[in-house]
Each structure stands twice: as structure tokens, then as C-alpha cells.
PDB file of N, CA and C in Angstrom:
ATOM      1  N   UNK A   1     133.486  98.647  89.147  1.00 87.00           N
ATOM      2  CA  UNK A   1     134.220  99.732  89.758  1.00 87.00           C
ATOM      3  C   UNK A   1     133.796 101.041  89.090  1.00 87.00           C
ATOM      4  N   UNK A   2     133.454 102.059  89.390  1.00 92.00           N
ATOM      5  CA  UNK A   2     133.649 103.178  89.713  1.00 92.00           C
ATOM      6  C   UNK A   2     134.539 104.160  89.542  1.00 92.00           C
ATOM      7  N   UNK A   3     134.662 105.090  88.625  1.00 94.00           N
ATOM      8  CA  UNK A   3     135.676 106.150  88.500  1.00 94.00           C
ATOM      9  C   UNK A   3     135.306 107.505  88.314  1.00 94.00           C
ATOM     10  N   UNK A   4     135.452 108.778  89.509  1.00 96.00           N
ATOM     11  CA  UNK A   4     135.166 109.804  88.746  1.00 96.00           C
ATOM     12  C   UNK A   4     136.364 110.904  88.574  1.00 96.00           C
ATOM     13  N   UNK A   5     136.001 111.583  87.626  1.00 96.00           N
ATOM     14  CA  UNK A   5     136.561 112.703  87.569  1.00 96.00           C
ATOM     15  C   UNK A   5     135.915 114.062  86.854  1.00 96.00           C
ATOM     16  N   UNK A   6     136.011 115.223  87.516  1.00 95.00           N
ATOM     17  CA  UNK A   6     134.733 115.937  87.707  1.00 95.00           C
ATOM     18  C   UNK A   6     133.551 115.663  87.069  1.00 95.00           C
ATOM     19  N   UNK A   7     132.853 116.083  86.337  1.00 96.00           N
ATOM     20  CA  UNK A   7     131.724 115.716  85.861  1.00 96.00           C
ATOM     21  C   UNK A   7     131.522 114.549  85.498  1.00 96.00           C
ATOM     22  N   UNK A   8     132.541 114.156  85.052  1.00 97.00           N
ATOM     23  CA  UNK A   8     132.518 112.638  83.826  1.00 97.00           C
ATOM     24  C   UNK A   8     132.785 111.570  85.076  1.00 97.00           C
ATOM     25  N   UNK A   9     131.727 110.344  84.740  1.00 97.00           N
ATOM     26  CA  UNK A   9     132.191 109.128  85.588  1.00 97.00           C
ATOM     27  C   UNK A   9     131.596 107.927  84.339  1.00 97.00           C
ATOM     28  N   UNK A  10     132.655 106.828  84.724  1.00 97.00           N
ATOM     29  CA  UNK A  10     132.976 105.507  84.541  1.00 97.00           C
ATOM     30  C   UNK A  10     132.468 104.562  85.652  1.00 97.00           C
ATOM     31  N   UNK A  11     131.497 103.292  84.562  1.00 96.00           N
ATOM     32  CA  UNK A  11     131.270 101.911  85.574  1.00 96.00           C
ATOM     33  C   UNK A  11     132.141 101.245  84.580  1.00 96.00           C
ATOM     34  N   UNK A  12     133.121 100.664  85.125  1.00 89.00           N
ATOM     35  CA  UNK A  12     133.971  99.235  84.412  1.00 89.00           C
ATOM     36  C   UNK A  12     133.601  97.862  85.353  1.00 89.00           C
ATOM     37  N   UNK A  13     132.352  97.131  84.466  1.00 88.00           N
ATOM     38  CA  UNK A  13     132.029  95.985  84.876  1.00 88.00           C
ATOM     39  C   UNK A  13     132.508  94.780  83.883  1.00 88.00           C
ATOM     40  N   UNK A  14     133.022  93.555  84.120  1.00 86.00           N
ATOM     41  CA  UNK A  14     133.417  92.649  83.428  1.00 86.00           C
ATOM     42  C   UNK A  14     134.057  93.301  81.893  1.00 86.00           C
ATOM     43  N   UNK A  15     133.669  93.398  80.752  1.00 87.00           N
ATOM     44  CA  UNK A  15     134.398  93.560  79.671  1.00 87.00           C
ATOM     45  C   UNK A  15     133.346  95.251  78.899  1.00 87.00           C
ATOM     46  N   UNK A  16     132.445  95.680  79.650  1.00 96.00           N
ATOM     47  CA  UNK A  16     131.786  96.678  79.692  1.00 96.00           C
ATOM     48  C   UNK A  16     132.124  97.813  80.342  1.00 96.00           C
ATOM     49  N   UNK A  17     132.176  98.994  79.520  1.00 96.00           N
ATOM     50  CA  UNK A  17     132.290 100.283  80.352  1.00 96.00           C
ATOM     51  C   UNK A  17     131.288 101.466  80.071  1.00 96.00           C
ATOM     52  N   UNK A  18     130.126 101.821  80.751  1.00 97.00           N
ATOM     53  CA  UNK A  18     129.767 102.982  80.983  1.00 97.00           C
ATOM     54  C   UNK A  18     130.066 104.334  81.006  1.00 97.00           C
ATOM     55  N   UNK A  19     130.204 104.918  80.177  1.00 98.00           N
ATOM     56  CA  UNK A  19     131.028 106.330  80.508  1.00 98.00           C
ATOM     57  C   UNK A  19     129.365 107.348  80.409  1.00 98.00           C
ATOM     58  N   UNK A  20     129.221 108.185  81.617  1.00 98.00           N
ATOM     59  CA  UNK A  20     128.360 109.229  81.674  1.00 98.00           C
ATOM     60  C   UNK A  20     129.116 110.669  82.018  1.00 98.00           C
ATOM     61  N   UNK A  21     128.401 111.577  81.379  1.00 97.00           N
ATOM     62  CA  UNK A  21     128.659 112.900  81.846  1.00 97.00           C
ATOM     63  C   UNK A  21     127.227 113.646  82.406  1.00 97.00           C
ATOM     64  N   UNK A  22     127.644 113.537  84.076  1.00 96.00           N
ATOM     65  CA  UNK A  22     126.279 114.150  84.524  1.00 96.00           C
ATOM     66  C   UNK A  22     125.869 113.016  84.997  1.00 96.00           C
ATOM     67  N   UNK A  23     124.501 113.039  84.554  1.00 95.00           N
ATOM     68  CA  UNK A  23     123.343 111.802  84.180  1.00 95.00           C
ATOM     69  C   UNK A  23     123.072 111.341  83.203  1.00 95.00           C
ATOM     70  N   UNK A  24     124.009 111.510  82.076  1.00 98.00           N
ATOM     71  CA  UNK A  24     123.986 111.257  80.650  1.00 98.00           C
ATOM     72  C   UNK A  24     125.164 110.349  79.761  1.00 98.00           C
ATOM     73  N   UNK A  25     124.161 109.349  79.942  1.00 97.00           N
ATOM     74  CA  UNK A  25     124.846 107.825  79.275  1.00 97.00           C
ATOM     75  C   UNK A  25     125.470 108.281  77.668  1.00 97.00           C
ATOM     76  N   UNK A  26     126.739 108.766  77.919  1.00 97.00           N
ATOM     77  CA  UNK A  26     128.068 109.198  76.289  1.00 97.00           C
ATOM     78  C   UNK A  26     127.848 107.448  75.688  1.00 97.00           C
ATOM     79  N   UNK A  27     128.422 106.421  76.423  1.00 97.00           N
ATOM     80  CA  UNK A  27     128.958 105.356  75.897  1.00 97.00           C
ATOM     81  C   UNK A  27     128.448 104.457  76.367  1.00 97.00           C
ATOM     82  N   UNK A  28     128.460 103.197  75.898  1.00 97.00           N
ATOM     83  CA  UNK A  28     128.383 101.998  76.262  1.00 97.00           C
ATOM     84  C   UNK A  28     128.542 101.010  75.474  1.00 97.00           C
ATOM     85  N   UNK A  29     129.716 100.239  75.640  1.00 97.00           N
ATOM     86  CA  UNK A  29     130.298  98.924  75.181  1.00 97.00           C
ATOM     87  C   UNK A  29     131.626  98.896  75.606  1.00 97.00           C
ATOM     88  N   UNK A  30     132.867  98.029  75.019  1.00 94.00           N
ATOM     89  CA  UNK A  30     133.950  97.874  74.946  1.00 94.00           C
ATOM     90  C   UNK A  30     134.987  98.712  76.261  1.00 94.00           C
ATOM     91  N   UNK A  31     134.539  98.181  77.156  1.00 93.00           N
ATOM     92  CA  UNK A  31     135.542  98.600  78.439  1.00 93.00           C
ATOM     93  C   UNK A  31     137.078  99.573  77.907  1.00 93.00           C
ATOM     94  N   UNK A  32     137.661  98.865  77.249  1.00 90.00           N
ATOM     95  CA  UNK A  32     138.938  99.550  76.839  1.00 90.00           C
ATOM     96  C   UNK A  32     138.682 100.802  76.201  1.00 90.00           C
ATOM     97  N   UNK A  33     137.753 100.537  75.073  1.00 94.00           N
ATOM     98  CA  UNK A  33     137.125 102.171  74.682  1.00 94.00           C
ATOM     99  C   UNK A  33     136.759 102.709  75.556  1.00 94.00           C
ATOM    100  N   UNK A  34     135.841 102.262  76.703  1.00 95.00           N
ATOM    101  CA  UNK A  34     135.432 103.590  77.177  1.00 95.00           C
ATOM    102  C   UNK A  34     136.399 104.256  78.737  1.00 95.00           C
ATOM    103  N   UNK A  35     137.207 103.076  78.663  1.00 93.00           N
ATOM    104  CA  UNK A  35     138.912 103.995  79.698  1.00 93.00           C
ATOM    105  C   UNK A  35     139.446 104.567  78.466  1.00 93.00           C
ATOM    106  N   UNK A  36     139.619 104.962  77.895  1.00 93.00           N
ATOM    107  CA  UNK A  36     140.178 105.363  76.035  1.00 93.00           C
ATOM    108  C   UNK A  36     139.482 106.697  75.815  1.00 93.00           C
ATOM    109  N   UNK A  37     137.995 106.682  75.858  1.00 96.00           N
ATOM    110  CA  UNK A  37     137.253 108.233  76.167  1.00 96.00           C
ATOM    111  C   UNK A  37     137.212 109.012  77.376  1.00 96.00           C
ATOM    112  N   UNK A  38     137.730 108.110  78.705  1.00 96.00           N
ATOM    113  CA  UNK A  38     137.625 108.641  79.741  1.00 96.00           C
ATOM    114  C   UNK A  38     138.361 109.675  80.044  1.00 96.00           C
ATOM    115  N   UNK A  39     139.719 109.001  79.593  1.00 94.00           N
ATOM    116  CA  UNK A  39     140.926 109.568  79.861  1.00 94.00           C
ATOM    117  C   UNK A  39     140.993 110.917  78.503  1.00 94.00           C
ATOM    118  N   UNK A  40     140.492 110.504  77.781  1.00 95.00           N
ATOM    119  CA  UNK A  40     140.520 111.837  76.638  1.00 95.00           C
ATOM    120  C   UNK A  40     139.440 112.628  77.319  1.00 95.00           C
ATOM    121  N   UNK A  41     138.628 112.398  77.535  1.00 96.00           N
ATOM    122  CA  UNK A  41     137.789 113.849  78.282  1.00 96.00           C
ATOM    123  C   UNK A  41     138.071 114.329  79.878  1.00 96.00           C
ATOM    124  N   UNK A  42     139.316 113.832  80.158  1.00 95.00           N
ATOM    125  CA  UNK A  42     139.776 114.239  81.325  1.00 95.00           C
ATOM    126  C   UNK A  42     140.832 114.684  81.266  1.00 95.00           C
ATOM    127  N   UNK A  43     141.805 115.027  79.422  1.00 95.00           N
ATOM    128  CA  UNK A  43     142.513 115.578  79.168  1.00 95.00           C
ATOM    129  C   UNK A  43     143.649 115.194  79.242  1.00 95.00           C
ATOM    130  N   UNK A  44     143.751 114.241  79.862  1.00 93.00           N
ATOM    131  CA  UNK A  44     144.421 113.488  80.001  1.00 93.00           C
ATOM    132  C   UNK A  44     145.463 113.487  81.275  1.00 93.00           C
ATOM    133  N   UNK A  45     144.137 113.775  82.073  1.00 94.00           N
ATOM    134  CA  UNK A  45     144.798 113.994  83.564  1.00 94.00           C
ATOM    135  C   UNK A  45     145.795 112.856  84.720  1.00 94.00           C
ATOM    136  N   UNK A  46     146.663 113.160  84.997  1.00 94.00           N
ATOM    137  CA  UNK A  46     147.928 112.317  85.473  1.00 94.00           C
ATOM    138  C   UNK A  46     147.477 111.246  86.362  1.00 94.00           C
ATOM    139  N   UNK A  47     146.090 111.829  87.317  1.00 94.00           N
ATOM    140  CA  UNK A  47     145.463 110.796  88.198  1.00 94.00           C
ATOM    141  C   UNK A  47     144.724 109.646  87.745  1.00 94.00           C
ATOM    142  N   UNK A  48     144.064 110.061  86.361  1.00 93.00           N
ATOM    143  CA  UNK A  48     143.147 109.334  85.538  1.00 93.00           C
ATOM    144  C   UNK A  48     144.335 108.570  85.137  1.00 93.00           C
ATOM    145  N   UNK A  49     145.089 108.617  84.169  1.00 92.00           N
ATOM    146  CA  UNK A  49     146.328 107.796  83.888  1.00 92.00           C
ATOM    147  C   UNK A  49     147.063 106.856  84.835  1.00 92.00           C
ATOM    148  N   UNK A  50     146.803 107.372  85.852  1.00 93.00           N
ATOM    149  CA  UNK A  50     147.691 106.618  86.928  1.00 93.00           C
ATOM    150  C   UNK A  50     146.662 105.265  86.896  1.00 93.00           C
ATOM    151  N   UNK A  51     145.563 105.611  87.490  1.00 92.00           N
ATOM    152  CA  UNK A  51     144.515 104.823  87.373  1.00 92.00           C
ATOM    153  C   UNK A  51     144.218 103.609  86.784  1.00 92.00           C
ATOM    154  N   UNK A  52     144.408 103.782  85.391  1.00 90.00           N
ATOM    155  CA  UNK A  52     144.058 103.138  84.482  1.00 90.00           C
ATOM    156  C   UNK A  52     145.710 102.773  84.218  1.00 90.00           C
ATOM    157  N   UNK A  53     146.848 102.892  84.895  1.00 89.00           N
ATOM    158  CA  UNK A  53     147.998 102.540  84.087  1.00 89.00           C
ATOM    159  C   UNK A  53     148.215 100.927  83.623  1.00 89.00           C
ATOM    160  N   UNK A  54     147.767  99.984  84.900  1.00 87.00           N
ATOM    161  CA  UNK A  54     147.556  98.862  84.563  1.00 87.00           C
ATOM    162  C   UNK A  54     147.198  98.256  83.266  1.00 87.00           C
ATOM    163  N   UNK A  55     146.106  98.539  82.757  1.00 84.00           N
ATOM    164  CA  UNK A  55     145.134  98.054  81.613  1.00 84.00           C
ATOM    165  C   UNK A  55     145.965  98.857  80.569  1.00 84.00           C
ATOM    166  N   UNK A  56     146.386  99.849  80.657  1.00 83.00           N
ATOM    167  CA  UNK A  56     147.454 100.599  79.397  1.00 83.00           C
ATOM    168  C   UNK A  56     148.724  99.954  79.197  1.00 83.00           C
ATOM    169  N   UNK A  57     149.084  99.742  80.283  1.00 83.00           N
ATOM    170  CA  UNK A  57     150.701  98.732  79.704  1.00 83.00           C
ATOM    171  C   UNK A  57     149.939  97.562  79.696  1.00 83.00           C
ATOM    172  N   UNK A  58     148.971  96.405  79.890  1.00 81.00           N
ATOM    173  CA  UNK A  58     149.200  95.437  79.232  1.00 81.00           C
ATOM    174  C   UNK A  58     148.757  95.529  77.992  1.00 81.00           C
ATOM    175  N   UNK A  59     147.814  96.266  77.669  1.00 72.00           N
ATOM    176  CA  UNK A  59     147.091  96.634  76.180  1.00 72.00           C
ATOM    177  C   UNK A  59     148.485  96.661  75.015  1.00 72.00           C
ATOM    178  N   UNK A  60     149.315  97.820  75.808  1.00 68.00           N
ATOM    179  CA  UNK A  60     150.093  98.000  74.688  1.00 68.00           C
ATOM    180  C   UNK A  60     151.318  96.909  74.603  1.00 68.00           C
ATOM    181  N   UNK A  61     151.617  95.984  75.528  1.00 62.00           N
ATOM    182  CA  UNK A  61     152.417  95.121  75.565  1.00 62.00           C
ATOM    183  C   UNK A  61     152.049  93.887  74.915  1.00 62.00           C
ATOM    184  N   UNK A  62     150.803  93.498  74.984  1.00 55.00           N
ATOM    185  CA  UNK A  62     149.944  92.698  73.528  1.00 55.00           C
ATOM    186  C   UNK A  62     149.689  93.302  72.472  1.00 55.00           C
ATOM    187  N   UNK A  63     149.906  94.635  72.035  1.00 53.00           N
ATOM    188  CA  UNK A  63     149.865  95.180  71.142  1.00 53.00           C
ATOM    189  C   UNK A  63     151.189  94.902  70.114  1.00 53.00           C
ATOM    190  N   UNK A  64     152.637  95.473  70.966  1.00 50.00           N
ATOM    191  CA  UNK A  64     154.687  95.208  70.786  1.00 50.00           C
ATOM    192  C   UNK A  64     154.145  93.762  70.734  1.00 50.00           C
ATOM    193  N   UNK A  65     153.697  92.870  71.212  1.00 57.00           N
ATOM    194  CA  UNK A  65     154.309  91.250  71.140  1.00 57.00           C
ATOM    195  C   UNK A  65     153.676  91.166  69.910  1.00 57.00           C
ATOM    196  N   UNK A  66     152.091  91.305  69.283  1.00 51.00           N
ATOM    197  CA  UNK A  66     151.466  90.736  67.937  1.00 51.00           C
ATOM    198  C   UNK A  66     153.035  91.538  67.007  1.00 51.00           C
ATOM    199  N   UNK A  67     152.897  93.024  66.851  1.00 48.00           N
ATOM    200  CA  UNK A  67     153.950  93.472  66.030  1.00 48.00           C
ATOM    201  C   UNK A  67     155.243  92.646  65.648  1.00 48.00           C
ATOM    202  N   UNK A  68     155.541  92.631  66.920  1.00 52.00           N
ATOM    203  CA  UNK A  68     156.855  91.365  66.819  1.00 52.00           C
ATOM    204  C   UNK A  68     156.602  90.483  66.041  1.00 52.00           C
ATOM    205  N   UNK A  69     155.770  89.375  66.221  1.00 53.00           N
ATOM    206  CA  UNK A  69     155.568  88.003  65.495  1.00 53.00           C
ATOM    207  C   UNK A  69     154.772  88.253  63.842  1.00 53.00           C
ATOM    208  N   UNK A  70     154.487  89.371  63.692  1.00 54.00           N
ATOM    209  CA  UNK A  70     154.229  89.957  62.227  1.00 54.00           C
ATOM    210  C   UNK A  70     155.420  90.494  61.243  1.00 54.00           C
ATOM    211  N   UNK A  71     156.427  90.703  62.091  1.00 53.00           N
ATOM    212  CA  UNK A  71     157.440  90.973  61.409  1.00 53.00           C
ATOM    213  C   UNK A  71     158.495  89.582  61.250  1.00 53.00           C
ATOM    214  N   UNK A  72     157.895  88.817  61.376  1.00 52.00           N
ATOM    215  CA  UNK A  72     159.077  87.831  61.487  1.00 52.00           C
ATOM    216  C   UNK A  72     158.609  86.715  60.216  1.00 52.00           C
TER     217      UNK A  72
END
């Protein structure tokens, strides 16, 4: 899939993400990092967020559950 927002675009294939600005390959590896830079160089624009809200609440909801079972 495919994401742009003005200059800057995202390929999120299997566990890989592409982030270019332009024609110019910024990133490549770790899918979550590079929705993680996307959204920071888009300022963190409400559409980009919307976007990506999926993969952000489960990230951080496996994030609260490890916490949980570390405190116990």
C-alpha cells in the first residue's frame, strides 16, 4: 500500500516500509518505524493519523498489556 502526503510518500509492504521524499529513498526497514517517520514529517497531520490509527492502537495496546504483566 501506498501513502502520500505532499511530498513525502510511503510503500508499506509485508513488515517493510519505504519512506521517500520526492524520489529520494529517507528509509528503509521496520514498517512501524517508517509509519513513526511518516507521520513525524507530516507533522503530525490528522489525516495521516487517521490513517495509520489502526497499527497505533494495536502497537500501543501490546505495548499497556507487556507493562501490565511486568508489574506484577
Amino acid at each position: 500500500m501506498i501513502y502520500q502526503h505532499k511530498n513525502y510518500s510511503l510503500s508499506h509492504t509485508g513488515g517493510t516500509g519505504y519512506l521517500y521524499r520526492g524520489n529520494q529513498l529517507l528509509f528503509r526497514g521496520d514498517g512501524y518505524k517508517a509509519i513513526l517517520m511518516f507521520i513525524k514529517f507530516s507533522n503530525n497531520d490528522k489525516n495521516v493519523l487517521n490513517a495509520f490509527k489502526k497499527q497505533l492502537d494495536q502497537r500501543e495496546e501490546c505495548r499497556l498489556k507487556k507493562f501490565k504483566t511486568d508489574e506484577q
